[in-house]
């Protein structure tokens, strides 16, 4: 038996996120881990994945070693199928052309709502965060995967501010808000893979990452987690997955 | 709350009727072009994040000591910092304001909003697009299916939720945004203002149509014959444009598609300096790089030939196989 390869938290985040994608899908990806994971999937099991960026790119094919510093830089557009205006690429989601939206976030709660706007009272914020960008659009219009670092201060019972809606207040509150399609269906962290109760809209653990215990996940979460009856343990990143990832991001721009 | 008074249609049309939309040469200096921006105006910026930022115009507006501007852009970064930090703008309308994913939060934004009475009016990215588009279409709003159920809508009373008169579905109406002046940087245009944009166009076409005046800077001015050889590349028609300035490297230290990528060494140093001390670090940066230089060329010299050439080599590599 060979030694299991070692990896960073950001690397397992990218690998497990990539595994969630299916070949042939149309994916709207944000910057950082989402861009990296979508590109990784494209080089592994999803050769016909179509990647969209909010800068206006349709059918991105990011060059290994030339990761863009944002999804609005020229590197995003090289070798793509098409460039559109930013509003028009976002409207593709509203019309329903996009299978999966893929994003990060600063803070998430039990209903999968994301906050990237304010820490503290929005009227007198302790910290003014960068804001939604396309995050609210992606979360409002598509089924999303969220890749996020697992820390107690990030996994809270109720976010200070809903920038990008998940299941809002649970139950039917998302659709009652007027959001008729989409919603958060997976959260990926360095500790596990999470889904949401069909009725409750509450987060539950679907799988633990290799070597991670139930207690460890719960201890790093600011609300009580449900564990799926068929709780699984995720297979560790393979050497092939990690080598491909490191080829795409040799400078460790998004995987340090 | 300061923003989003939708311009009445008659006023919008009267403003248009007063503009000289004839076919005439509009080439002028950076100083004269920037002086279209007056204190208290609504200014729209083209490009996005670190791309095709109209940096030379912003730089000149700051040098002219403008005040109380309300500035909008789909996504804002260093330019928002400079406008807040210099005191030129006290209100920024955008979807995202940070130093970029490589450097994270803007301490200049944080200081401005948390301690210095500045306003960051947040809309979703698509909402920004629909606001410019409504402005460009001459209608007071457009309906969207975003921001519903979120707290962004809760703190934006300017956006109105309605039940659709056709389907009964909930929709969010976002108000038209018609800036007094739009500042846009392009790869090339002719002396009349027929502007060709390579690569990502962001929201620039809607912004140009929406604004009551449009100032273009361009990497180079070409002949009208050259424009006519590739009319499909023309994204902004001349009659939208009020002034044209040829400013090579007019987006530095940000990127201009096909010409140069961001000047990352300069950006690294900039972020380290202003994020370490958003007041004094910014003051020192403005003194050295904005108020100090005699000209835009002088500013580029301060950024340094090595940076500029590196960025250019990377920029042109987009056309390599």
Coordinates of C-alpha atoms in Angstrom, one line a residue:
Chain A
X1 CA 0.0 0.0 0.0
X2 CA 1.3 3.4 -0.9
X3 CA 1.3 6.4 1.4
X4 CA -1.8 8.6 0.9
X5 CA -0.7 11.9 -0.6
X6 CA -0.8 15.0 1.7
X7 CA -2.7 18.1 0.8
X8 CA -3.7 21.5 2.0
X9 CA -7.2 22.5 3.2
X10 CA -7.7 24.6 0.0
X11 CA -6.6 21.6 -2.1
X12 CA -9.2 19.2 -0.7
X13 CA -11.8 22.0 -1.1
X14 CA -11.0 22.2 -4.8
X15 CA -10.8 18.5 -5.4
X16 CA -14.1 17.7 -3.6
X17 CA -15.8 20.6 -5.3
X18 CA -14.6 19.4 -8.7
X19 CA -16.1 15.9 -8.0
X20 CA -19.5 17.5 -7.6
X21 CA -19.6 18.5 -11.2
X22 CA -20.9 16.3 -14.0
X23 CA -19.7 16.2 -17.6
X24 CA -21.8 18.2 -20.0
X25 CA -23.0 20.7 -17.4
X26 CA -23.0 24.5 -17.8
X27 CA -21.3 26.0 -14.7
X28 CA -21.2 29.6 -13.6
X29 CA -18.0 29.9 -11.5
X30 CA -16.8 32.7 -9.2
X31 CA -13.2 33.5 -8.6
X32 CA -10.8 31.5 -6.3
X33 CA -11.7 27.9 -5.4
X34 CA -14.8 27.8 -7.7
X35 CA -12.8 28.8 -10.8
X36 CA -10.1 26.3 -9.8
X37 CA -12.5 23.5 -9.1
X38 CA -14.4 24.0 -12.4
X39 CA -11.1 24.0 -14.3
X40 CA -9.9 20.9 -12.5
X41 CA -13.1 19.1 -13.3
X42 CA -12.7 20.1 -16.9
X43 CA -9.3 18.4 -17.0
X44 CA -10.4 15.3 -15.2
X45 CA -13.9 13.8 -15.6
X46 CA -15.7 16.7 -17.3
X47 CA -14.0 17.4 -20.6
X48 CA -17.2 18.9 -22.1
X49 CA -18.0 21.1 -19.1
X50 CA -18.9 24.7 -20.1
X51 CA -17.6 27.3 -17.7
X52 CA -19.1 30.8 -17.5
X53 CA -17.6 33.8 -15.8
X54 CA -19.3 37.0 -14.8
X55 CA -16.9 39.1 -16.8
X56 CA -18.9 37.9 -19.8
X57 CA -17.0 34.6 -20.7
X58 CA -18.9 31.6 -22.2
X59 CA -17.0 28.4 -22.5
X60 CA -13.8 29.3 -20.6
X61 CA -10.7 27.2 -20.9
X62 CA -8.2 28.6 -18.3
X63 CA -4.6 27.9 -19.1
X64 CA -2.6 26.0 -16.5
X65 CA -0.2 28.3 -14.7
X66 CA -2.1 31.4 -16.0
X67 CA -4.9 31.7 -13.5
X68 CA -6.7 35.1 -13.7
X69 CA -6.6 37.4 -10.7
X70 CA -10.4 37.9 -11.1
X71 CA -13.2 36.6 -13.4
X72 CA -13.0 40.0 -15.2
X73 CA -9.5 39.7 -16.5
X74 CA -8.4 38.9 -20.1
X75 CA -7.0 35.6 -19.0
X76 CA -10.5 34.4 -18.5
X77 CA -11.4 35.0 -22.1
X78 CA -8.5 33.4 -23.9
X79 CA -9.6 30.3 -25.9
X80 CA -13.3 30.7 -24.8
X81 CA -16.2 30.2 -27.2
X82 CA -17.7 33.7 -26.8
X83 CA -17.5 36.9 -24.9
X84 CA -20.7 38.7 -23.9
X85 CA -21.4 41.8 -21.7
X86 CA -21.5 41.1 -18.0
X87 CA -25.3 41.7 -17.7
X88 CA -26.0 39.3 -20.6
X89 CA -23.9 36.4 -19.2
X90 CA -25.7 36.9 -15.9
X91 CA -29.1 36.8 -17.7
X92 CA -28.2 33.4 -19.1
X93 CA -28.8 32.2 -15.5
X94 CA -32.1 34.0 -15.2
X95 CA -33.3 32.3 -18.5
X96 CA -32.2 28.9 -17.1
X97 CA -29.3 27.9 -19.3
X98 CA -27.0 27.3 -16.3
X99 CA -27.0 23.9 -14.4
X100 CA -24.8 24.8 -11.5
X101 CA -23.5 28.0 -9.8
X102 CA -20.3 27.7 -7.9
X103 CA -19.3 30.3 -5.3
X104 CA -17.4 31.0 -2.1
X105 CA -18.5 33.2 0.8
X106 CA -17.4 34.7 4.1
X107 CA -20.2 33.4 6.4
X108 CA -22.9 30.8 6.0
X109 CA -25.8 29.8 8.2
X110 CA -27.9 26.7 8.9
X111 CA -30.2 27.5 5.9
X112 CA -27.3 28.0 3.5
X113 CA -27.7 31.8 3.4
X114 CA -24.4 33.5 2.6
X115 CA -23.1 36.8 3.9
X116 CA -20.4 38.8 2.1
X117 CA -21.6 42.3 3.0
X118 CA -21.4 43.2 6.7
X119 CA -20.2 41.8 10.0
X120 CA -22.3 43.4 12.7
X121 CA -25.2 45.9 12.3
X122 CA -25.5 47.0 8.6
X123 CA -26.3 50.5 9.8
X124 CA -23.0 50.7 11.8
X125 CA -21.0 47.7 10.6
X126 CA -18.0 46.3 12.5
X127 CA -16.6 45.2 9.2
X128 CA -17.8 46.3 5.8
X129 CA -17.1 43.3 3.5
X130 CA -16.8 43.6 -0.3
X131 CA -20.5 42.9 -1.1
X132 CA -22.3 40.5 -3.4
X133 CA -20.7 40.9 -6.8
X134 CA -22.5 38.2 -8.8
X135 CA -23.0 36.1 -5.7
X136 CA -26.6 37.1 -5.1
X137 CA -27.4 36.6 -8.8
X138 CA -25.9 33.1 -8.8
X139 CA -27.6 32.1 -5.5
X140 CA -31.0 33.6 -6.6
X141 CA -31.1 31.9 -10.1
X142 CA -29.2 28.6 -10.0
X143 CA -28.5 25.5 -8.0
X144 CA -25.4 26.4 -6.2
X145 CA -22.4 24.6 -4.7
X146 CA -20.6 26.6 -2.0
X147 CA -16.9 26.0 -1.3
X148 CA -16.0 27.6 2.1
X149 CA -13.4 27.2 4.9
X150 CA -14.9 25.5 7.9
X151 CA -14.6 27.7 10.9
X152 CA -17.0 28.3 13.8
X153 CA -17.1 32.1 13.0
X154 CA -18.0 31.3 9.4
X155 CA -20.6 28.6 10.2
X156 CA -23.2 30.5 12.2
X157 CA -26.8 29.9 13.2
X158 CA -28.0 33.0 11.5
X159 CA -25.9 35.2 9.2
X160 CA -25.6 38.9 10.1
X161 CA -26.9 39.8 6.7
X162 CA -28.3 37.7 3.8
X163 CA -26.2 38.7 0.8
X164 CA -26.9 35.6 -1.2
X165 CA -30.1 33.6 -0.2
X166 CA -30.0 29.9 0.5
X167 CA -33.3 28.6 2.0
X168 CA -33.8 32.0 3.7
X169 CA -35.6 31.0 6.9
X170 CA -36.1 27.4 6.0
X171 CA -39.3 25.6 5.0
X172 CA -41.0 27.2 2.0
X173 CA -39.6 30.7 2.7
X174 CA -37.3 30.7 -0.4
X175 CA -40.0 30.1 -2.9
X176 CA -42.3 32.4 -1.0
X177 CA -39.7 35.2 -1.4
X178 CA -40.2 34.8 -5.2
X179 CA -37.1 32.7 -5.8
X180 CA -38.9 30.0 -7.8
X181 CA -35.9 27.9 -8.9
X182 CA -32.4 27.2 -7.7
X183 CA -31.0 27.0 -4.2
X184 CA -28.0 25.8 -2.4
X185 CA -27.6 22.0 -2.8
X186 CA -24.0 21.4 -1.7
X187 CA -21.6 22.9 0.7
X188 CA -18.0 21.7 0.5
X189 CA -15.5 22.3 3.3
X190 CA -12.1 20.8 4.3
X191 CA -14.1 18.8 6.9
X192 CA -17.0 17.5 4.9
X193 CA -19.7 17.5 2.3
X194 CA -23.1 19.0 3.3
X195 CA -26.6 19.0 1.8
X196 CA -29.9 20.4 2.9
X197 CA -33.1 18.8 4.3
X198 CA -35.8 18.7 1.6
X199 CA -38.6 20.0 3.9
X200 CA -36.6 21.9 6.5
X201 CA -34.0 23.5 4.3
X202 CA -31.5 23.0 7.1
X203 CA -27.9 21.9 6.6
X204 CA -27.0 18.3 7.2
X205 CA -23.7 16.4 6.9
X206 CA -23.7 14.0 4.0
X207 CA -20.1 12.9 4.2
X208 CA -17.1 13.4 6.4
X209 CA -13.7 14.0 4.8
X210 CA -11.0 11.4 5.4
X211 CA -9.8 11.4 9.0
X212 CA -12.5 13.8 10.2
X213 CA -14.8 12.9 13.1
X214 CA -18.5 13.9 13.7
X215 CA -17.3 15.8 16.8
X216 CA -14.7 17.7 14.9
X217 CA -17.3 19.0 12.4
X218 CA -19.8 19.8 15.1
X219 CA -17.1 21.6 17.2
X220 CA -16.3 23.9 14.2
X221 CA -19.9 24.7 13.6
X222 CA -21.9 27.4 15.3
X223 CA -25.3 25.5 15.1
X224 CA -26.4 21.9 15.7
X225 CA -25.8 19.8 12.7
X226 CA -27.9 16.9 11.5
X227 CA -26.0 13.9 10.2
X228 CA -27.5 12.0 7.2
X229 CA -28.6 8.4 8.0
X230 CA -26.3 7.2 5.3
X231 CA -23.3 9.2 6.4
X232 CA -20.4 8.5 4.2
X233 CA -16.6 9.0 4.4
X234 CA -15.2 10.7 1.3
X235 CA -12.4 9.0 -0.6
X236 CA -9.2 11.1 -0.2
X237 CA -7.9 13.1 -3.1
X238 CA -6.0 10.9 -5.4
X239 CA -2.4 11.5 -6.6
X240 CA -3.9 12.2 -10.1
X241 CA -6.3 14.8 -8.8
X242 CA -3.6 16.5 -6.8
X243 CA -1.1 16.5 -9.6
X244 CA -3.6 17.9 -12.1
X245 CA -4.6 20.6 -9.6
X246 CA -1.0 21.6 -8.9
X247 CA -0.4 21.8 -12.7
X248 CA -3.3 24.2 -13.0
X249 CA -2.1 26.3 -10.0
X250 CA 1.7 25.8 -9.8
X251 CA 2.1 29.2 -8.0
X252 CA -0.4 28.2 -5.3
X253 CA -2.4 31.3 -6.0
X254 CA -5.7 29.7 -4.8
X255 CA -4.4 26.6 -3.0
X256 CA -1.8 27.8 -0.5
Chain B
X1 CA -30.7 56.7 -0.1
X2 CA -28.9 59.6 -1.8
X3 CA -29.1 57.9 -5.1
X4 CA -31.7 56.4 -7.3
X5 CA -33.9 59.3 -8.0
X6 CA -34.9 58.3 -11.5
X7 CA -34.6 61.1 -14.0
X8 CA -38.0 62.1 -15.4
X9 CA -38.3 61.1 -19.1
X10 CA -38.9 64.7 -20.3
X11 CA -35.7 65.8 -18.5
X12 CA -33.8 62.9 -20.0
X13 CA -35.0 63.8 -23.5
X14 CA -34.3 67.5 -23.0
X15 CA -30.8 66.8 -21.9
X16 CA -30.3 64.7 -25.0
X17 CA -31.8 67.4 -27.2
X18 CA -29.3 69.9 -25.9
X19 CA -26.3 67.7 -26.7
X20 CA -24.4 68.4 -29.9
X21 CA -24.7 65.0 -31.6
X22 CA -23.4 66.1 -34.9
X23 CA -20.5 64.4 -36.6
X24 CA -17.5 66.5 -35.4
X25 CA -14.0 65.9 -34.1
X26 CA -13.9 65.7 -30.4
X27 CA -10.3 65.2 -29.6
X28 CA -9.1 67.1 -26.6
X29 CA -6.7 67.0 -23.7
X30 CA -7.0 64.9 -20.5
X31 CA -7.4 68.1 -18.5
X32 CA -10.2 69.5 -20.6
X33 CA -12.0 66.1 -20.8
X34 CA -11.9 65.5 -17.1
X35 CA -13.4 69.0 -16.5
X36 CA -16.7 67.7 -17.8
X37 CA -16.9 66.2 -14.3
X38 CA -18.1 68.8 -11.8
X39 CA -18.7 68.6 -8.1
X40 CA -21.7 66.6 -6.9
X41 CA -22.2 64.8 -10.3
X42 CA -23.2 61.2 -10.8
X43 CA -20.2 59.6 -12.6
X44 CA -20.4 56.1 -14.2
X45 CA -17.1 54.2 -14.7
X46 CA -16.5 51.7 -17.5
X47 CA -14.7 48.4 -17.3
X48 CA -14.8 46.1 -14.3
X49 CA -12.6 45.3 -11.3
X50 CA -9.0 45.7 -12.7
X51 CA -10.0 45.7 -16.4
X52 CA -10.2 48.7 -18.7
X53 CA -10.6 51.0 -15.7
X54 CA -10.6 54.7 -17.0
X55 CA -7.7 55.3 -14.6
X56 CA -6.1 58.3 -16.3
X57 CA -9.5 60.2 -16.3
X58 CA -10.1 59.3 -12.6
X59 CA -6.5 60.4 -11.9
X60 CA -7.1 63.7 -13.5
X61 CA -10.5 64.2 -11.9
X62 CA -8.8 63.7 -8.5
X63 CA -6.0 66.2 -9.5
X64 CA -8.8 68.7 -10.3
X65 CA -9.9 68.3 -6.6
X66 CA -13.5 67.4 -7.4
X67 CA -15.8 66.8 -4.5
X68 CA -19.0 65.0 -3.5
X69 CA -19.1 62.8 -6.6
X70 CA -21.5 59.8 -6.6
X71 CA -19.6 57.2 -8.6
X72 CA -21.1 54.0 -10.0
X73 CA -19.4 50.9 -11.5
X74 CA -20.4 47.3 -11.9
X75 CA -17.4 46.2 -9.7
X76 CA -14.9 48.6 -8.2
X77 CA -11.4 48.2 -6.8
X78 CA -8.3 50.5 -6.7
X79 CA -10.3 53.2 -8.5
X80 CA -12.9 53.2 -5.6
X81 CA -10.1 53.5 -3.1
X82 CA -8.6 56.5 -4.8
X83 CA -11.9 58.2 -5.2
X84 CA -12.8 57.6 -1.5
X85 CA -9.3 58.2 -0.2
X86 CA -8.8 61.5 -2.1
X87 CA -12.3 62.8 -1.0
X88 CA -13.4 63.1 -4.6
X89 CA -16.3 60.7 -4.0
X90 CA -18.4 60.3 -0.9
X91 CA -20.8 57.8 -2.4
X92 CA -20.1 54.7 -4.4
X93 CA -22.7 52.5 -6.1
X94 CA -21.5 49.0 -7.0
X95 CA -21.9 45.3 -6.5
X96 CA -18.4 44.6 -5.1
X97 CA -15.7 46.8 -3.6
X98 CA -12.3 45.2 -2.6
X99 CA -8.7 45.1 -3.6
X100 CA -9.3 41.9 -5.6
X101 CA -9.1 38.2 -4.7
X102 CA -5.3 38.3 -4.4
X103 CA -5.3 40.9 -1.7
X104 CA -8.8 40.7 -0.1
X105 CA -10.6 43.5 1.6
X106 CA -10.0 47.2 1.0
X107 CA -9.0 49.0 4.2
X108 CA -9.7 52.2 2.4
X109 CA -13.3 51.2 1.9
X110 CA -13.5 49.9 5.5
X111 CA -12.2 53.1 6.9
X112 CA -14.4 55.2 4.7
X113 CA -17.7 53.4 5.6
X114 CA -16.9 52.4 9.2
X115 CA -15.3 55.6 10.4
X116 CA -15.5 58.4 7.8
X117 CA -19.2 58.8 6.8
X118 CA -18.8 57.4 3.3
X119 CA -21.6 55.5 1.6
X120 CA -21.2 52.2 -0.3
X121 CA -24.6 51.6 -2.0
X122 CA -24.7 47.8 -2.7
X123 CA -26.7 46.2 -5.6
X124 CA -26.2 42.8 -7.1
X125 CA -24.1 42.6 -10.2
X126 CA -27.1 41.9 -12.5
X127 CA -29.1 44.6 -10.8
X128 CA -26.3 47.1 -11.7
X129 CA -26.5 45.9 -15.3
X130 CA -30.3 46.2 -15.4
X131 CA -30.0 49.7 -13.9
X132 CA -27.6 50.9 -16.7
X133 CA -29.7 49.0 -19.3
X134 CA -32.9 50.7 -18.2
X135 CA -31.1 54.0 -18.3
X136 CA -29.9 53.2 -21.8
X137 CA -33.4 52.1 -22.9
X138 CA -35.1 55.3 -21.7
X139 CA -37.4 53.4 -19.3
X140 CA -37.5 54.1 -15.6
X141 CA -36.9 50.5 -14.4
X142 CA -36.4 46.9 -15.4
X143 CA -37.8 43.8 -13.6
X144 CA -35.4 41.1 -12.3
X145 CA -35.6 37.9 -10.4
X146 CA -32.6 38.6 -8.2
X147 CA -32.1 40.2 -4.8
X148 CA -35.5 38.8 -3.7
X149 CA -35.5 37.3 -0.2
X150 CA -32.1 38.9 0.5
X151 CA -31.1 41.7 2.9
X152 CA -29.6 43.6 0.0
X153 CA -33.2 44.2 -1.1
X154 CA -34.2 45.0 2.5
X155 CA -31.6 47.9 2.7
X156 CA -32.4 49.2 -0.9
X157 CA -35.9 50.8 -0.7
X158 CA -35.1 52.2 -4.1
X159 CA -35.8 48.8 -5.5
X160 CA -39.5 47.9 -5.5
X161 CA -41.0 44.5 -5.3
X162 CA -44.1 43.9 -7.2
X163 CA -46.5 41.1 -8.2
X164 CA -46.2 40.7 -11.9
X165 CA -49.4 41.9 -13.7
X166 CA -49.2 39.0 -16.1
X167 CA -48.2 36.0 -13.9
X168 CA -48.6 37.1 -10.3
X169 CA -45.0 36.1 -9.7
X170 CA -42.8 38.3 -7.4
X171 CA -40.4 40.5 -9.3
X172 CA -37.9 43.2 -8.2
X173 CA -37.9 46.4 -10.1
X174 CA -34.6 48.2 -10.2
X175 CA -34.5 51.9 -11.1
X176 CA -32.7 53.3 -14.2
X177 CA -29.3 54.8 -13.6
X178 CA -28.4 57.7 -15.9
X179 CA -25.1 59.1 -14.9
X180 CA -24.3 62.7 -15.6
X181 CA -21.0 61.6 -17.1
X182 CA -19.6 58.3 -18.1
X183 CA -15.8 57.7 -18.2
X184 CA -14.8 54.9 -20.5
X185 CA -11.4 53.6 -21.7
X186 CA -11.3 51.7 -25.0
X187 CA -8.6 50.1 -27.2
X188 CA -9.3 52.4 -30.2
X189 CA -11.7 55.0 -31.5
X190 CA -11.8 57.7 -34.2
X191 CA -11.8 61.4 -33.7
X192 CA -15.6 61.4 -33.8
X193 CA -15.8 58.8 -30.9
X194 CA -16.8 55.6 -32.8
X195 CA -15.3 53.3 -30.3
X196 CA -14.1 49.7 -30.7
X197 CA -13.7 47.5 -27.7
X198 CA -11.7 44.3 -27.8
X199 CA -12.4 41.4 -25.5
X200 CA -14.6 41.8 -22.5
X201 CA -17.1 44.7 -22.9
X202 CA -18.6 44.5 -19.3
X203 CA -21.4 47.0 -19.1
X204 CA -19.8 49.8 -21.2
X205 CA -22.4 49.8 -24.0
X206 CA -25.4 50.2 -21.7
X207 CA -23.4 52.7 -19.6
X208 CA -22.5 54.8 -22.7
X209 CA -26.2 54.8 -23.8
X210 CA -27.5 55.7 -20.4
X211 CA -25.1 58.6 -19.5
X212 CA -25.9 62.2 -20.3
X213 CA -22.3 62.7 -21.4
X214 CA -19.6 60.2 -22.3
X215 CA -15.8 60.9 -22.1
X216 CA -13.6 58.4 -23.9
X217 CA -9.9 57.7 -23.4
X218 CA -8.4 55.4 -25.9
X219 CA -5.1 53.6 -26.4
X220 CA -5.0 55.1 -29.9
X221 CA -7.0 57.2 -32.2
X222 CA -7.5 55.7 -35.6
X223 CA -9.0 57.0 -38.8
X224 CA -12.7 56.8 -39.6
X225 CA -11.7 54.6 -42.6
X226 CA -10.1 52.1 -40.2
X227 CA -13.3 52.0 -38.1
X228 CA -15.3 51.4 -41.3
X229 CA -13.2 48.4 -42.2
X230 CA -14.5 46.5 -39.2
X231 CA -17.9 48.1 -38.2
X232 CA -18.8 45.0 -36.3
X233 CA -16.1 45.9 -33.8
X234 CA -17.6 49.3 -33.0
X235 CA -19.4 49.0 -29.7
X236 CA -20.2 52.7 -28.9
X237 CA -21.5 55.0 -31.7
X238 CA -20.0 58.5 -32.1
X239 CA -23.2 60.3 -31.2
X240 CA -23.0 59.0 -27.6
X241 CA -19.6 60.5 -27.2
X242 CA -18.7 64.1 -26.1
X243 CA -14.9 64.0 -25.8
X244 CA -12.0 61.8 -27.0
X245 CA -8.5 61.7 -25.5
X246 CA -5.7 59.5 -26.7
X247 CA -4.0 58.2 -23.5
X248 CA -1.7 55.2 -24.1
X249 CA -1.7 53.0 -20.9
X250 CA -4.8 54.9 -19.8
X251 CA -5.9 52.0 -17.6
X252 CA -2.6 51.6 -15.8
X253 CA -1.9 50.1 -13.3
X254 CA -5.0 48.0 -14.3
X255 CA -5.3 46.0 -17.5
X256 CA -6.5 46.8 -21.0
X257 CA -7.4 43.7 -23.0
X258 CA -4.8 42.7 -25.6
X259 CA -2.5 45.6 -24.6
X260 CA -1.4 45.1 -21.0
X261 CA -2.3 43.0 -17.9
X262 CA -2.4 44.6 -14.4
X263 CA 0.9 45.9 -13.2
X264 CA 1.1 43.5 -10.3
X265 CA 4.3 44.8 -8.7
X266 CA 2.8 48.3 -8.4
X267 CA -0.5 46.9 -7.2
X268 CA 1.2 44.7 -4.5
X269 CA 3.1 47.8 -3.2
X270 CA 0.0 49.9 -3.4
X271 CA -2.2 47.5 -1.4
X272 CA 0.5 46.9 1.2
X273 CA 0.8 50.7 1.7
X274 CA -2.9 51.6 1.9
X275 CA -4.1 48.5 3.7
X276 CA -1.5 49.1 6.4
X277 CA -2.7 52.7 6.9
X278 CA -5.7 53.7 4.9
X279 CA -5.3 57.4 5.8
X280 CA -1.6 58.2 5.8
X281 CA -0.7 55.4 3.4
X282 CA -3.3 56.7 0.9
X283 CA -2.2 60.3 1.4
X284 CA 1.4 59.4 0.7
X285 CA 0.3 57.3 -2.4
X286 CA -1.8 60.3 -3.7
X287 CA 1.1 62.7 -3.2
X288 CA 3.6 60.6 -5.0
X289 CA 1.5 59.1 -7.8
X290 CA -1.5 61.4 -8.4
X291 CA -0.7 65.0 -7.3
X292 CA 3.0 64.8 -7.8
X293 CA 3.5 63.8 -11.5
X294 CA 3.6 66.5 -14.1
X295 CA 1.7 64.3 -16.6
X296 CA 0.3 60.8 -17.1
X297 CA 3.5 59.9 -18.8
X298 CA 5.3 61.1 -15.7
X299 CA 3.0 58.8 -13.7
X300 CA 3.9 55.8 -15.9
X301 CA 7.6 56.6 -15.5
X302 CA 7.1 56.4 -11.7
X303 CA 5.4 53.0 -12.1
X304 CA 8.5 52.0 -14.0
X305 CA 9.5 50.8 -17.4
X306 CA 10.1 47.2 -16.3
X307 CA 6.5 46.9 -14.9
X308 CA 5.0 48.5 -18.0
X309 CA 6.9 46.3 -20.4
X310 CA 6.1 43.1 -18.4
X311 CA 2.4 44.0 -18.3
X312 CA 2.5 44.7 -22.0
X313 CA 4.2 41.4 -22.9
X314 CA 1.5 39.6 -20.8
X315 CA -1.2 41.7 -22.3
X316 CA -0.2 40.9 -25.9
X317 CA 0.2 37.2 -25.2
X318 CA -3.6 36.9 -25.3
X319 CA -3.2 36.8 -29.1
X320 CA -0.5 34.0 -28.9
X321 CA -1.6 30.5 -29.8

